[in-house]
Amino acid sequence: MPGARLLPDLARCAFFFDLDGTLAPLAPTPDAARVPAGTIALLQRLQQACGAVAIVSGRSQAVIDQMLAPLRLPVSGLHGAQWRGPDGRIWELSVNEDAAGRLLASLSAIADRYPGIRLEDKGLSYALHYRQAPEREAEIRLEACAAAEAVRDDYVVQYGKMVVEVKPRGVDKGQALERFMETEPFAARLPVMAGDDLTDEPAFAVVARLGGLAIKIGEGPSCARANLADPAALARWLEILLPPAGHRTGPALGN
């Protein structure tokens, strides 16, 4: 039986959340994913209670805002290639346009070649989703790696759940979280990060190094010390964490 760890007072915490598979249940296609209205309301209450809540996602900043509307939070999009701080200022990584064009053409050809494969153009990164054709995983991964190798100075492969993404080299969610932790009001707080996928592991590692709490959503190996079953369980945990009476120590998590 796993032990238990209590979450400190909200005023001492900085909260970070992945989007798909964490706040939003996984969907057959990216366009079908939705964050439940109740979860958005919980995030708004959390922001009001502690003042330090951010989204760290592989989605673009524009899509994050759309999925969380009307709530608008500090965000890191595209695995850290986009960043909007608490003051609203926006930073975006510059990419090699020629390499990006060649990469997009190669990945488009892969998607066209295999039924059930969907190419998601995120602007700075590109994802091949094979949830509708899981039997093609080995082929899609192999061909995506070959496409990335042709632009290896600028791009790198990132695996995820039923997806292989080719993203700009030199960015990840761990770096994005560290950047937030150097910025008010996140600085000097205890980081709490919830995520469900391989892309969240760099952020979990940073949280562990900073003495915070990493929460793995769903099954699978992880360096996170705590676990919740699914996005609905995360929402229930947040509901318990946010009593109407005000701040108090939160509920226990398995670790």
PDB file of C-alpha atoms in Angstrom:
ATOM      1  CA  MET A   1       0.000   0.000   0.000  1.00  0.00           C
ATOM      2  CA  PRO A   2       1.535   3.354  -0.983  1.00  0.00           C
ATOM      3  CA  GLY A   3       2.147   5.978   1.647  1.00  0.00           C
ATOM      4  CA  ALA A   4       0.582   9.412   1.743  1.00  0.00           C
ATOM      5  CA  ARG A   5       1.844  12.928   1.213  1.00  0.00           C
ATOM      6  CA  LEU A   6      -0.023  16.050   2.256  1.00  0.00           C
ATOM      7  CA  LEU A   7      -0.095  19.137   0.102  1.00  0.00           C
ATOM      8  CA  PRO A   8       0.983  22.311   1.936  1.00  0.00           C
ATOM      9  CA  ASP A   9      -1.075  25.472   2.231  1.00  0.00           C
ATOM     10  CA  LEU A  10      -2.276  26.818  -1.119  1.00  0.00           C
ATOM     11  CA  ALA A  11      -0.556  30.140  -0.478  1.00  0.00           C
ATOM     12  CA  ARG A  12       2.803  28.346  -0.618  1.00  0.00           C
ATOM     13  CA  CYS A  13       2.106  26.453  -3.855  1.00  0.00           C
ATOM     14  CA  ALA A  14       2.511  27.077  -7.569  1.00  0.00           C
ATOM     15  CA  PHE A  15       0.318  24.820  -9.702  1.00  0.00           C
ATOM     16  CA  PHE A  16       1.110  23.597 -13.220  1.00  0.00           C
ATOM     17  CA  PHE A  17      -1.141  21.466 -15.407  1.00  0.00           C
ATOM     18  CA  ASP A  18      -0.812  19.617 -18.670  1.00  0.00           C
ATOM     19  CA  LEU A  19      -3.951  19.774 -20.815  1.00  0.00           C
ATOM     20  CA  ASP A  20      -4.806  16.611 -22.787  1.00  0.00           C
ATOM     21  CA  GLY A  21      -5.150  13.547 -20.590  1.00  0.00           C
ATOM     22  CA  THR A  22      -4.824  15.699 -17.471  1.00  0.00           C
ATOM     23  CA  LEU A  23      -7.465  18.436 -17.514  1.00  0.00           C
ATOM     24  CA  ALA A  24      -9.202  17.165 -20.661  1.00  0.00           C
ATOM     25  CA  PRO A  25     -10.008  13.466 -21.125  1.00  0.00           C
ATOM     26  CA  LEU A  26      -8.199  11.956 -24.093  1.00  0.00           C
ATOM     27  CA  ALA A  27     -10.289  12.030 -27.270  1.00  0.00           C
ATOM     28  CA  PRO A  28     -10.158  10.157 -30.596  1.00  0.00           C
ATOM     29  CA  THR A  29      -8.781  13.282 -32.308  1.00  0.00           C
ATOM     30  CA  PRO A  30      -7.181  16.484 -30.958  1.00  0.00           C
ATOM     31  CA  ASP A  31     -10.094  18.592 -32.204  1.00  0.00           C
ATOM     32  CA  ALA A  32     -12.557  16.514 -30.181  1.00  0.00           C
ATOM     33  CA  ALA A  33     -10.847  17.105 -26.815  1.00  0.00           C
ATOM     34  CA  ARG A  34     -12.709  19.284 -24.308  1.00  0.00           C
ATOM     35  CA  VAL A  35     -11.945  20.518 -20.806  1.00  0.00           C
ATOM     36  CA  PRO A  36     -15.124  20.046 -18.739  1.00  0.00           C
ATOM     37  CA  ALA A  37     -16.763  23.287 -17.638  1.00  0.00           C
ATOM     38  CA  GLY A  38     -16.540  22.126 -14.035  1.00  0.00           C
ATOM     39  CA  THR A  39     -12.782  21.708 -14.316  1.00  0.00           C
ATOM     40  CA  ILE A  40     -12.402  25.205 -15.778  1.00  0.00           C
ATOM     41  CA  ALA A  41     -14.380  26.551 -12.822  1.00  0.00           C
ATOM     42  CA  LEU A  42     -12.072  24.694 -10.425  1.00  0.00           C
ATOM     43  CA  LEU A  43      -9.015  26.206 -12.092  1.00  0.00           C
ATOM     44  CA  GLN A  44     -10.524  29.659 -11.716  1.00  0.00           C
ATOM     45  CA  ARG A  45     -11.143  29.033  -8.015  1.00  0.00           C
ATOM     46  CA  LEU A  46      -7.602  27.728  -7.632  1.00  0.00           C
ATOM     47  CA  GLN A  47      -6.185  30.824  -9.313  1.00  0.00           C
ATOM     48  CA  GLN A  48      -8.218  33.029  -6.989  1.00  0.00           C
ATOM     49  CA  ALA A  49      -7.086  31.040  -3.949  1.00  0.00           C
ATOM     50  CA  CYS A  50      -3.340  30.840  -4.595  1.00  0.00           C
ATOM     51  CA  GLY A  51      -2.614  33.258  -7.460  1.00  0.00           C
ATOM     52  CA  ALA A  52      -0.035  31.017  -9.144  1.00  0.00           C
ATOM     53  CA  VAL A  53      -1.551  28.645 -11.731  1.00  0.00           C
ATOM     54  CA  ALA A  54      -0.168  27.947 -15.213  1.00  0.00           C
ATOM     55  CA  ILE A  55      -0.705  25.544 -18.100  1.00  0.00           C
ATOM     56  CA  VAL A  56       2.315  23.667 -19.486  1.00  0.00           C
ATOM     57  CA  SER A  57       1.187  21.850 -22.631  1.00  0.00           C
ATOM     58  CA  GLY A  58       2.140  20.587 -26.040  1.00  0.00           C
ATOM     59  CA  ARG A  59      -0.837  22.471 -27.454  1.00  0.00           C
ATOM     60  CA  SER A  60      -0.371  25.917 -28.947  1.00  0.00           C
ATOM     61  CA  GLN A  61      -1.104  28.966 -26.829  1.00  0.00           C
ATOM     62  CA  ALA A  62      -4.099  29.850 -29.002  1.00  0.00           C
ATOM     63  CA  VAL A  63      -5.650  26.395 -28.620  1.00  0.00           C
ATOM     64  CA  ILE A  64      -5.016  26.387 -24.861  1.00  0.00           C
ATOM     65  CA  ASP A  65      -6.880  29.687 -24.521  1.00  0.00           C
ATOM     66  CA  GLN A  66      -9.724  28.354 -26.654  1.00  0.00           C
ATOM     67  CA  MET A  67     -10.050  25.163 -24.601  1.00  0.00           C
ATOM     68  CA  LEU A  68     -10.056  27.036 -21.274  1.00  0.00           C
ATOM     69  CA  ALA A  69     -12.236  29.998 -22.303  1.00  0.00           C
ATOM     70  CA  PRO A  70     -13.233  32.249 -20.658  1.00  0.00           C
ATOM     71  CA  LEU A  71     -10.348  31.548 -18.261  1.00  0.00           C
ATOM     72  CA  ARG A  72      -6.998  33.011 -19.324  1.00  0.00           C
ATOM     73  CA  LEU A  73      -3.911  31.799 -17.462  1.00  0.00           C
ATOM     74  CA  PRO A  74      -0.147  32.052 -17.876  1.00  0.00           C
ATOM     75  CA  VAL A  75       0.786  29.352 -20.386  1.00  0.00           C
ATOM     76  CA  SER A  76       3.690  27.536 -21.927  1.00  0.00           C
ATOM     77  CA  GLY A  77       2.666  26.055 -25.259  1.00  0.00           C
ATOM     78  CA  LEU A  78       4.329  23.686 -27.714  1.00  0.00           C
ATOM     79  CA  HIS A  79       6.514  22.094 -25.025  1.00  0.00           C
ATOM     80  CA  GLY A  80       8.079  25.423 -24.104  1.00  0.00           C
ATOM     81  CA  ALA A  81       8.431  26.925 -27.590  1.00  0.00           C
ATOM     82  CA  GLN A  82       5.730  29.451 -26.635  1.00  0.00           C
ATOM     83  CA  TRP A  83       5.465  31.238 -23.296  1.00  0.00           C
ATOM     84  CA  ARG A  84       3.066  33.823 -21.871  1.00  0.00           C
ATOM     85  CA  GLY A  85       3.975  35.097 -18.447  1.00  0.00           C
ATOM     86  CA  PRO A  86       1.774  36.370 -15.635  1.00  0.00           C
ATOM     87  CA  ASP A  87       2.161  39.922 -16.971  1.00  0.00           C
ATOM     88  CA  GLY A  88       0.760  38.871 -20.356  1.00  0.00           C
ATOM     89  CA  ARG A  89       4.000  39.304 -22.263  1.00  0.00           C
ATOM     90  CA  ILE A  90       4.516  36.680 -24.968  1.00  0.00           C
ATOM     91  CA  TRP A  91       7.684  34.960 -26.149  1.00  0.00           C
ATOM     92  CA  GLU A  92       7.936  32.526 -29.059  1.00  0.00           C
ATOM     93  CA  LEU A  93      10.912  30.533 -30.272  1.00  0.00           C
ATOM     94  CA  SER A  94      12.300  31.445 -33.688  1.00  0.00           C
ATOM     95  CA  VAL A  95      12.634  28.483 -36.045  1.00  0.00           C
ATOM     96  CA  ASN A  96      14.460  27.782 -39.297  1.00  0.00           C
ATOM     97  CA  GLU A  97      11.684  28.358 -41.843  1.00  0.00           C
ATOM     98  CA  ASP A  98      13.380  26.292 -44.536  1.00  0.00           C
ATOM     99  CA  ALA A  99      13.814  23.315 -42.222  1.00  0.00           C
ATOM    100  CA  ALA A 100      10.227  23.705 -41.007  1.00  0.00           C
ATOM    101  CA  GLY A 101       8.899  23.650 -44.567  1.00  0.00           C
ATOM    102  CA  ARG A 102      10.856  20.539 -45.497  1.00  0.00           C
ATOM    103  CA  LEU A 103       9.780  18.791 -42.311  1.00  0.00           C
ATOM    104  CA  LEU A 104       6.111  19.624 -42.832  1.00  0.00           C
ATOM    105  CA  ALA A 105       6.237  18.282 -46.395  1.00  0.00           C
ATOM    106  CA  SER A 106       7.804  15.012 -45.224  1.00  0.00           C
ATOM    107  CA  LEU A 107       5.304  14.496 -42.409  1.00  0.00           C
ATOM    108  CA  SER A 108       2.380  15.388 -44.680  1.00  0.00           C
ATOM    109  CA  ALA A 109       3.500  12.675 -47.087  1.00  0.00           C
ATOM    110  CA  ILE A 110       3.552  10.149 -44.231  1.00  0.00           C
ATOM    111  CA  ALA A 111       0.019  11.093 -43.158  1.00  0.00           C
ATOM    112  CA  ASP A 112      -1.217  10.833 -46.747  1.00  0.00           C
ATOM    113  CA  ARG A 113       0.360   7.413 -47.149  1.00  0.00           C
ATOM    114  CA  TYR A 114      -1.370   5.701 -44.217  1.00  0.00           C
ATOM    115  CA  PRO A 115      -5.153   5.640 -43.632  1.00  0.00           C
ATOM    116  CA  GLY A 116      -6.145   6.721 -40.137  1.00  0.00           C
ATOM    117  CA  ILE A 117      -3.062   8.872 -39.562  1.00  0.00           C
ATOM    118  CA  ARG A 118      -3.695  12.539 -38.783  1.00  0.00           C
ATOM    119  CA  LEU A 119      -1.104  15.294 -39.059  1.00  0.00           C
ATOM    120  CA  GLU A 120      -1.536  18.147 -36.585  1.00  0.00           C
ATOM    121  CA  ASP A 121       0.238  21.326 -37.678  1.00  0.00           C
ATOM    122  CA  LYS A 122       0.850  23.337 -34.500  1.00  0.00           C
ATOM    123  CA  GLY A 123       2.812  26.077 -36.213  1.00  0.00           C
ATOM    124  CA  LEU A 124       6.201  25.450 -34.597  1.00  0.00           C
ATOM    125  CA  SER A 125       5.881  21.687 -34.161  1.00  0.00           C
ATOM    126  CA  TYR A 126       4.094  18.860 -35.943  1.00  0.00           C
ATOM    127  CA  ALA A 127       2.391  15.758 -34.567  1.00  0.00           C
ATOM    128  CA  LEU A 128       1.413  12.514 -36.266  1.00  0.00           C
ATOM    129  CA  HIS A 129      -1.542  10.961 -34.426  1.00  0.00           C
ATOM    130  CA  TYR A 130      -2.155   7.249 -34.935  1.00  0.00           C
ATOM    131  CA  ARG A 131      -4.905   6.598 -32.364  1.00  0.00           C
ATOM    132  CA  GLN A 132      -7.177   5.535 -35.243  1.00  0.00           C
ATOM    133  CA  ALA A 133      -4.517   3.148 -36.599  1.00  0.00           C
ATOM    134  CA  PRO A 134      -2.513   1.858 -33.602  1.00  0.00           C
ATOM    135  CA  GLU A 135      -1.219  -1.077 -35.628  1.00  0.00           C
ATOM    136  CA  ARG A 136       0.870   1.442 -37.598  1.00  0.00           C
ATOM    137  CA  GLU A 137       2.833   2.635 -34.561  1.00  0.00           C
ATOM    138  CA  ALA A 138       6.184   1.106 -35.527  1.00  0.00           C
ATOM    139  CA  GLU A 139       6.001   2.392 -39.107  1.00  0.00           C
ATOM    140  CA  ILE A 140       4.884   5.890 -38.123  1.00  0.00           C
ATOM    141  CA  ARG A 141       7.591   6.217 -35.494  1.00  0.00           C
ATOM    142  CA  LEU A 142      10.264   4.974 -37.881  1.00  0.00           C
ATOM    143  CA  GLU A 143       9.261   7.313 -40.700  1.00  0.00           C
ATOM    144  CA  ALA A 144       8.817  10.303 -38.385  1.00  0.00           C
ATOM    145  CA  CYS A 145      12.315   9.711 -37.016  1.00  0.00           C
ATOM    146  CA  ALA A 146      13.681   9.646 -40.557  1.00  0.00           C
ATOM    147  CA  ALA A 147      11.933  12.938 -41.336  1.00  0.00           C
ATOM    148  CA  ALA A 148      13.334  14.498 -38.158  1.00  0.00           C
ATOM    149  CA  GLU A 149      16.826  13.218 -38.899  1.00  0.00           C
ATOM    150  CA  ALA A 150      16.837  15.244 -42.128  1.00  0.00           C
ATOM    151  CA  VAL A 151      16.443  18.437 -40.043  1.00  0.00           C
ATOM    152  CA  ARG A 152      18.224  17.226 -36.903  1.00  0.00           C
ATOM    153  CA  ASP A 153      19.991  20.533 -36.270  1.00  0.00           C
ATOM    154  CA  ASP A 154      16.624  22.188 -35.684  1.00  0.00           C
ATOM    155  CA  TYR A 155      14.139  19.496 -34.643  1.00  0.00           C
ATOM    156  CA  VAL A 156      13.874  16.457 -32.386  1.00  0.00           C
ATOM    157  CA  VAL A 157      11.339  13.636 -31.957  1.00  0.00           C
ATOM    158  CA  GLN A 158       9.057  13.501 -28.911  1.00  0.00           C
ATOM    159  CA  TYR A 159       6.944  10.383 -28.316  1.00  0.00           C
ATOM    160  CA  GLY A 160       3.555  10.492 -26.600  1.00  0.00           C
ATOM    161  CA  LYS A 161       0.349   8.505 -26.231  1.00  0.00           C
ATOM    162  CA  MET A 162      -0.581   7.356 -29.735  1.00  0.00           C
ATOM    163  CA  VAL A 163       1.369  10.276 -31.180  1.00  0.00           C
ATOM    164  CA  VAL A 164       4.852  11.061 -32.383  1.00  0.00           C
ATOM    165  CA  GLU A 165       5.706  14.742 -32.461  1.00  0.00           C
ATOM    166  CA  VAL A 166       8.609  16.543 -34.083  1.00  0.00           C
ATOM    167  CA  LYS A 167       9.326  19.681 -32.079  1.00  0.00           C
ATOM    168  CA  PRO A 168      12.018  22.377 -32.095  1.00  0.00           C
ATOM    169  CA  ARG A 169      15.271  21.232 -30.563  1.00  0.00           C
ATOM    170  CA  GLY A 170      16.195  22.618 -27.156  1.00  0.00           C
ATOM    171  CA  VAL A 171      12.769  23.076 -25.541  1.00  0.00           C
ATOM    172  CA  ASP A 172      10.796  20.909 -23.133  1.00  0.00           C
ATOM    173  CA  LYS A 173       8.245  21.245 -20.361  1.00  0.00           C
ATOM    174  CA  GLY A 174      10.920  21.103 -17.683  1.00  0.00           C
ATOM    175  CA  GLN A 175      12.569  24.241 -19.014  1.00  0.00           C
ATOM    176  CA  ALA A 176       9.172  25.922 -19.268  1.00  0.00           C
ATOM    177  CA  LEU A 177       8.332  25.121 -15.655  1.00  0.00           C
ATOM    178  CA  GLU A 178      11.731  26.387 -14.495  1.00  0.00           C
ATOM    179  CA  ARG A 179      11.115  29.657 -16.304  1.00  0.00           C
ATOM    180  CA  PHE A 180       7.844  30.103 -14.446  1.00  0.00           C
ATOM    181  CA  MET A 181       9.543  29.295 -11.143  1.00  0.00           C
ATOM    182  CA  GLU A 182      11.953  32.183 -11.730  1.00  0.00           C
ATOM    183  CA  THR A 183       9.016  34.575 -12.204  1.00  0.00           C
ATOM    184  CA  GLU A 184       6.640  36.160  -9.697  1.00  0.00           C
ATOM    185  CA  PRO A 185       4.199  35.030  -8.355  1.00  0.00           C
ATOM    186  CA  PHE A 186       5.568  31.500  -8.878  1.00  0.00           C
ATOM    187  CA  ALA A 187       9.046  32.117  -7.465  1.00  0.00           C
ATOM    188  CA  ALA A 188       9.891  30.687  -4.021  1.00  0.00           C
ATOM    189  CA  ARG A 189       6.748  28.546  -3.963  1.00  0.00           C
ATOM    190  CA  LEU A 190       6.408  24.775  -3.902  1.00  0.00           C
ATOM    191  CA  PRO A 191       5.762  23.536  -7.473  1.00  0.00           C
ATOM    192  CA  VAL A 192       2.914  21.077  -8.034  1.00  0.00           C
ATOM    193  CA  MET A 193       2.698  19.585 -11.538  1.00  0.00           C
ATOM    194  CA  ALA A 194       0.033  17.244 -12.933  1.00  0.00           C
ATOM    195  CA  GLY A 195       0.545  15.474 -16.257  1.00  0.00           C
ATOM    196  CA  ASP A 196      -0.147  12.185 -17.968  1.00  0.00           C
ATOM    197  CA  ASP A 197       2.419  11.569 -20.699  1.00  0.00           C
ATOM    198  CA  LEU A 198       6.092  11.133 -21.527  1.00  0.00           C
ATOM    199  CA  THR A 199       6.247  14.811 -22.460  1.00  0.00           C
ATOM    200  CA  ASP A 200       5.574  15.693 -18.807  1.00  0.00           C
ATOM    201  CA  GLU A 201       8.516  13.740 -17.396  1.00  0.00           C
ATOM    202  CA  PRO A 202      11.058  16.605 -17.778  1.00  0.00           C
ATOM    203  CA  ALA A 203       8.699  18.825 -15.759  1.00  0.00           C
ATOM    204  CA  PHE A 204       8.264  16.101 -13.137  1.00  0.00           C
ATOM    205  CA  ALA A 205      12.048  15.881 -12.806  1.00  0.00           C
ATOM    206  CA  VAL A 206      12.326  19.640 -12.236  1.00  0.00           C
ATOM    207  CA  VAL A 207       9.531  19.520  -9.652  1.00  0.00           C
ATOM    208  CA  ALA A 208      11.334  16.736  -7.788  1.00  0.00           C
ATOM    209  CA  ARG A 209      14.597  18.686  -7.808  1.00  0.00           C
ATOM    210  CA  LEU A 210      12.806  21.730  -6.386  1.00  0.00           C
ATOM    211  CA  GLY A 211      11.191  19.658  -3.634  1.00  0.00           C
ATOM    212  CA  GLY A 212       7.689  19.875  -5.070  1.00  0.00           C
ATOM    213  CA  LEU A 213       4.945  17.391  -5.856  1.00  0.00           C
ATOM    214  CA  ALA A 214       4.605  15.672  -9.258  1.00  0.00           C
ATOM    215  CA  ILE A 215       1.290  13.939  -9.975  1.00  0.00           C
ATOM    216  CA  LYS A 216       1.047  11.320 -12.708  1.00  0.00           C
ATOM    217  CA  ILE A 217      -2.433  11.059 -14.210  1.00  0.00           C
ATOM    218  CA  GLY A 218      -3.262   7.540 -15.361  1.00  0.00           C
ATOM    219  CA  GLU A 219      -1.126   4.450 -15.731  1.00  0.00           C
ATOM    220  CA  GLY A 220       2.451   4.007 -16.880  1.00  0.00           C
ATOM    221  CA  PRO A 221       5.972   4.384 -15.517  1.00  0.00           C
ATOM    222  CA  SER A 222       6.896   7.837 -14.248  1.00  0.00           C
ATOM    223  CA  CYS A 223       9.295   9.667 -11.983  1.00  0.00           C
ATOM    224  CA  ALA A 224       6.250  11.315 -10.344  1.00  0.00           C
ATOM    225  CA  ARG A 225       5.759  10.306  -6.724  1.00  0.00           C
ATOM    226  CA  ALA A 226       1.957  10.633  -6.703  1.00  0.00           C
ATOM    227  CA  ASN A 227      -0.778   9.238  -8.915  1.00  0.00           C
ATOM    228  CA  LEU A 228      -4.410   9.931  -9.761  1.00  0.00           C
ATOM    229  CA  ALA A 229      -6.416   7.657 -12.026  1.00  0.00           C
ATOM    230  CA  ASP A 230      -7.735  10.088 -14.642  1.00  0.00           C
ATOM    231  CA  PRO A 231      -8.802  13.706 -15.286  1.00  0.00           C
ATOM    232  CA  ALA A 232     -12.019  13.150 -13.341  1.00  0.00           C
ATOM    233  CA  ALA A 233      -9.996  12.050 -10.301  1.00  0.00           C
ATOM    234  CA  LEU A 234      -7.838  15.163 -10.612  1.00  0.00           C
ATOM    235  CA  ALA A 235     -10.973  17.324 -10.684  1.00  0.00           C
ATOM    236  CA  ARG A 236     -12.314  15.579  -7.571  1.00  0.00           C
ATOM    237  CA  TRP A 237      -8.989  16.158  -5.806  1.00  0.00           C
ATOM    238  CA  LEU A 238      -9.065  19.857  -6.699  1.00  0.00           C
ATOM    239  CA  GLU A 239     -12.633  20.073  -5.420  1.00  0.00           C
ATOM    240  CA  ILE A 240     -11.525  18.691  -2.051  1.00  0.00           C
ATOM    241  CA  LEU A 241      -8.490  20.943  -2.061  1.00  0.00           C
ATOM    242  CA  LEU A 242     -10.642  24.054  -2.481  1.00  0.00           C
ATOM    243  CA  PRO A 243     -13.104  24.163   0.421  1.00  0.00           C
ATOM    244  CA  PRO A 244     -15.468  27.150   0.453  1.00  0.00           C
ATOM    245  CA  ALA A 245     -14.192  28.144   3.891  1.00  0.00           C
ATOM    246  CA  GLY A 246     -10.738  29.048   2.544  1.00  0.00           C
ATOM    247  CA  HIS A 247      -7.231  27.651   2.543  1.00  0.00           C
ATOM    248  CA  ARG A 248      -6.207  24.558   4.412  1.00  0.00           C
ATOM    249  CA  THR A 249      -3.884  21.600   4.012  1.00  0.00           C
ATOM    250  CA  GLY A 250      -5.032  19.442   1.140  1.00  0.00           C
ATOM    251  CA  PRO A 251      -5.976  15.774   0.965  1.00  0.00           C
ATOM    252  CA  ALA A 252      -3.548  12.902   0.761  1.00  0.00           C
ATOM    253  CA  LEU A 253      -2.202  11.540  -2.502  1.00  0.00           C
ATOM    254  CA  GLY A 254      -0.782   8.072  -3.062  1.00  0.00           C
ATOM    255  CA  ASN A 255       2.970   8.092  -3.740  1.00  0.00           C
TER     256      ASN A 255
END
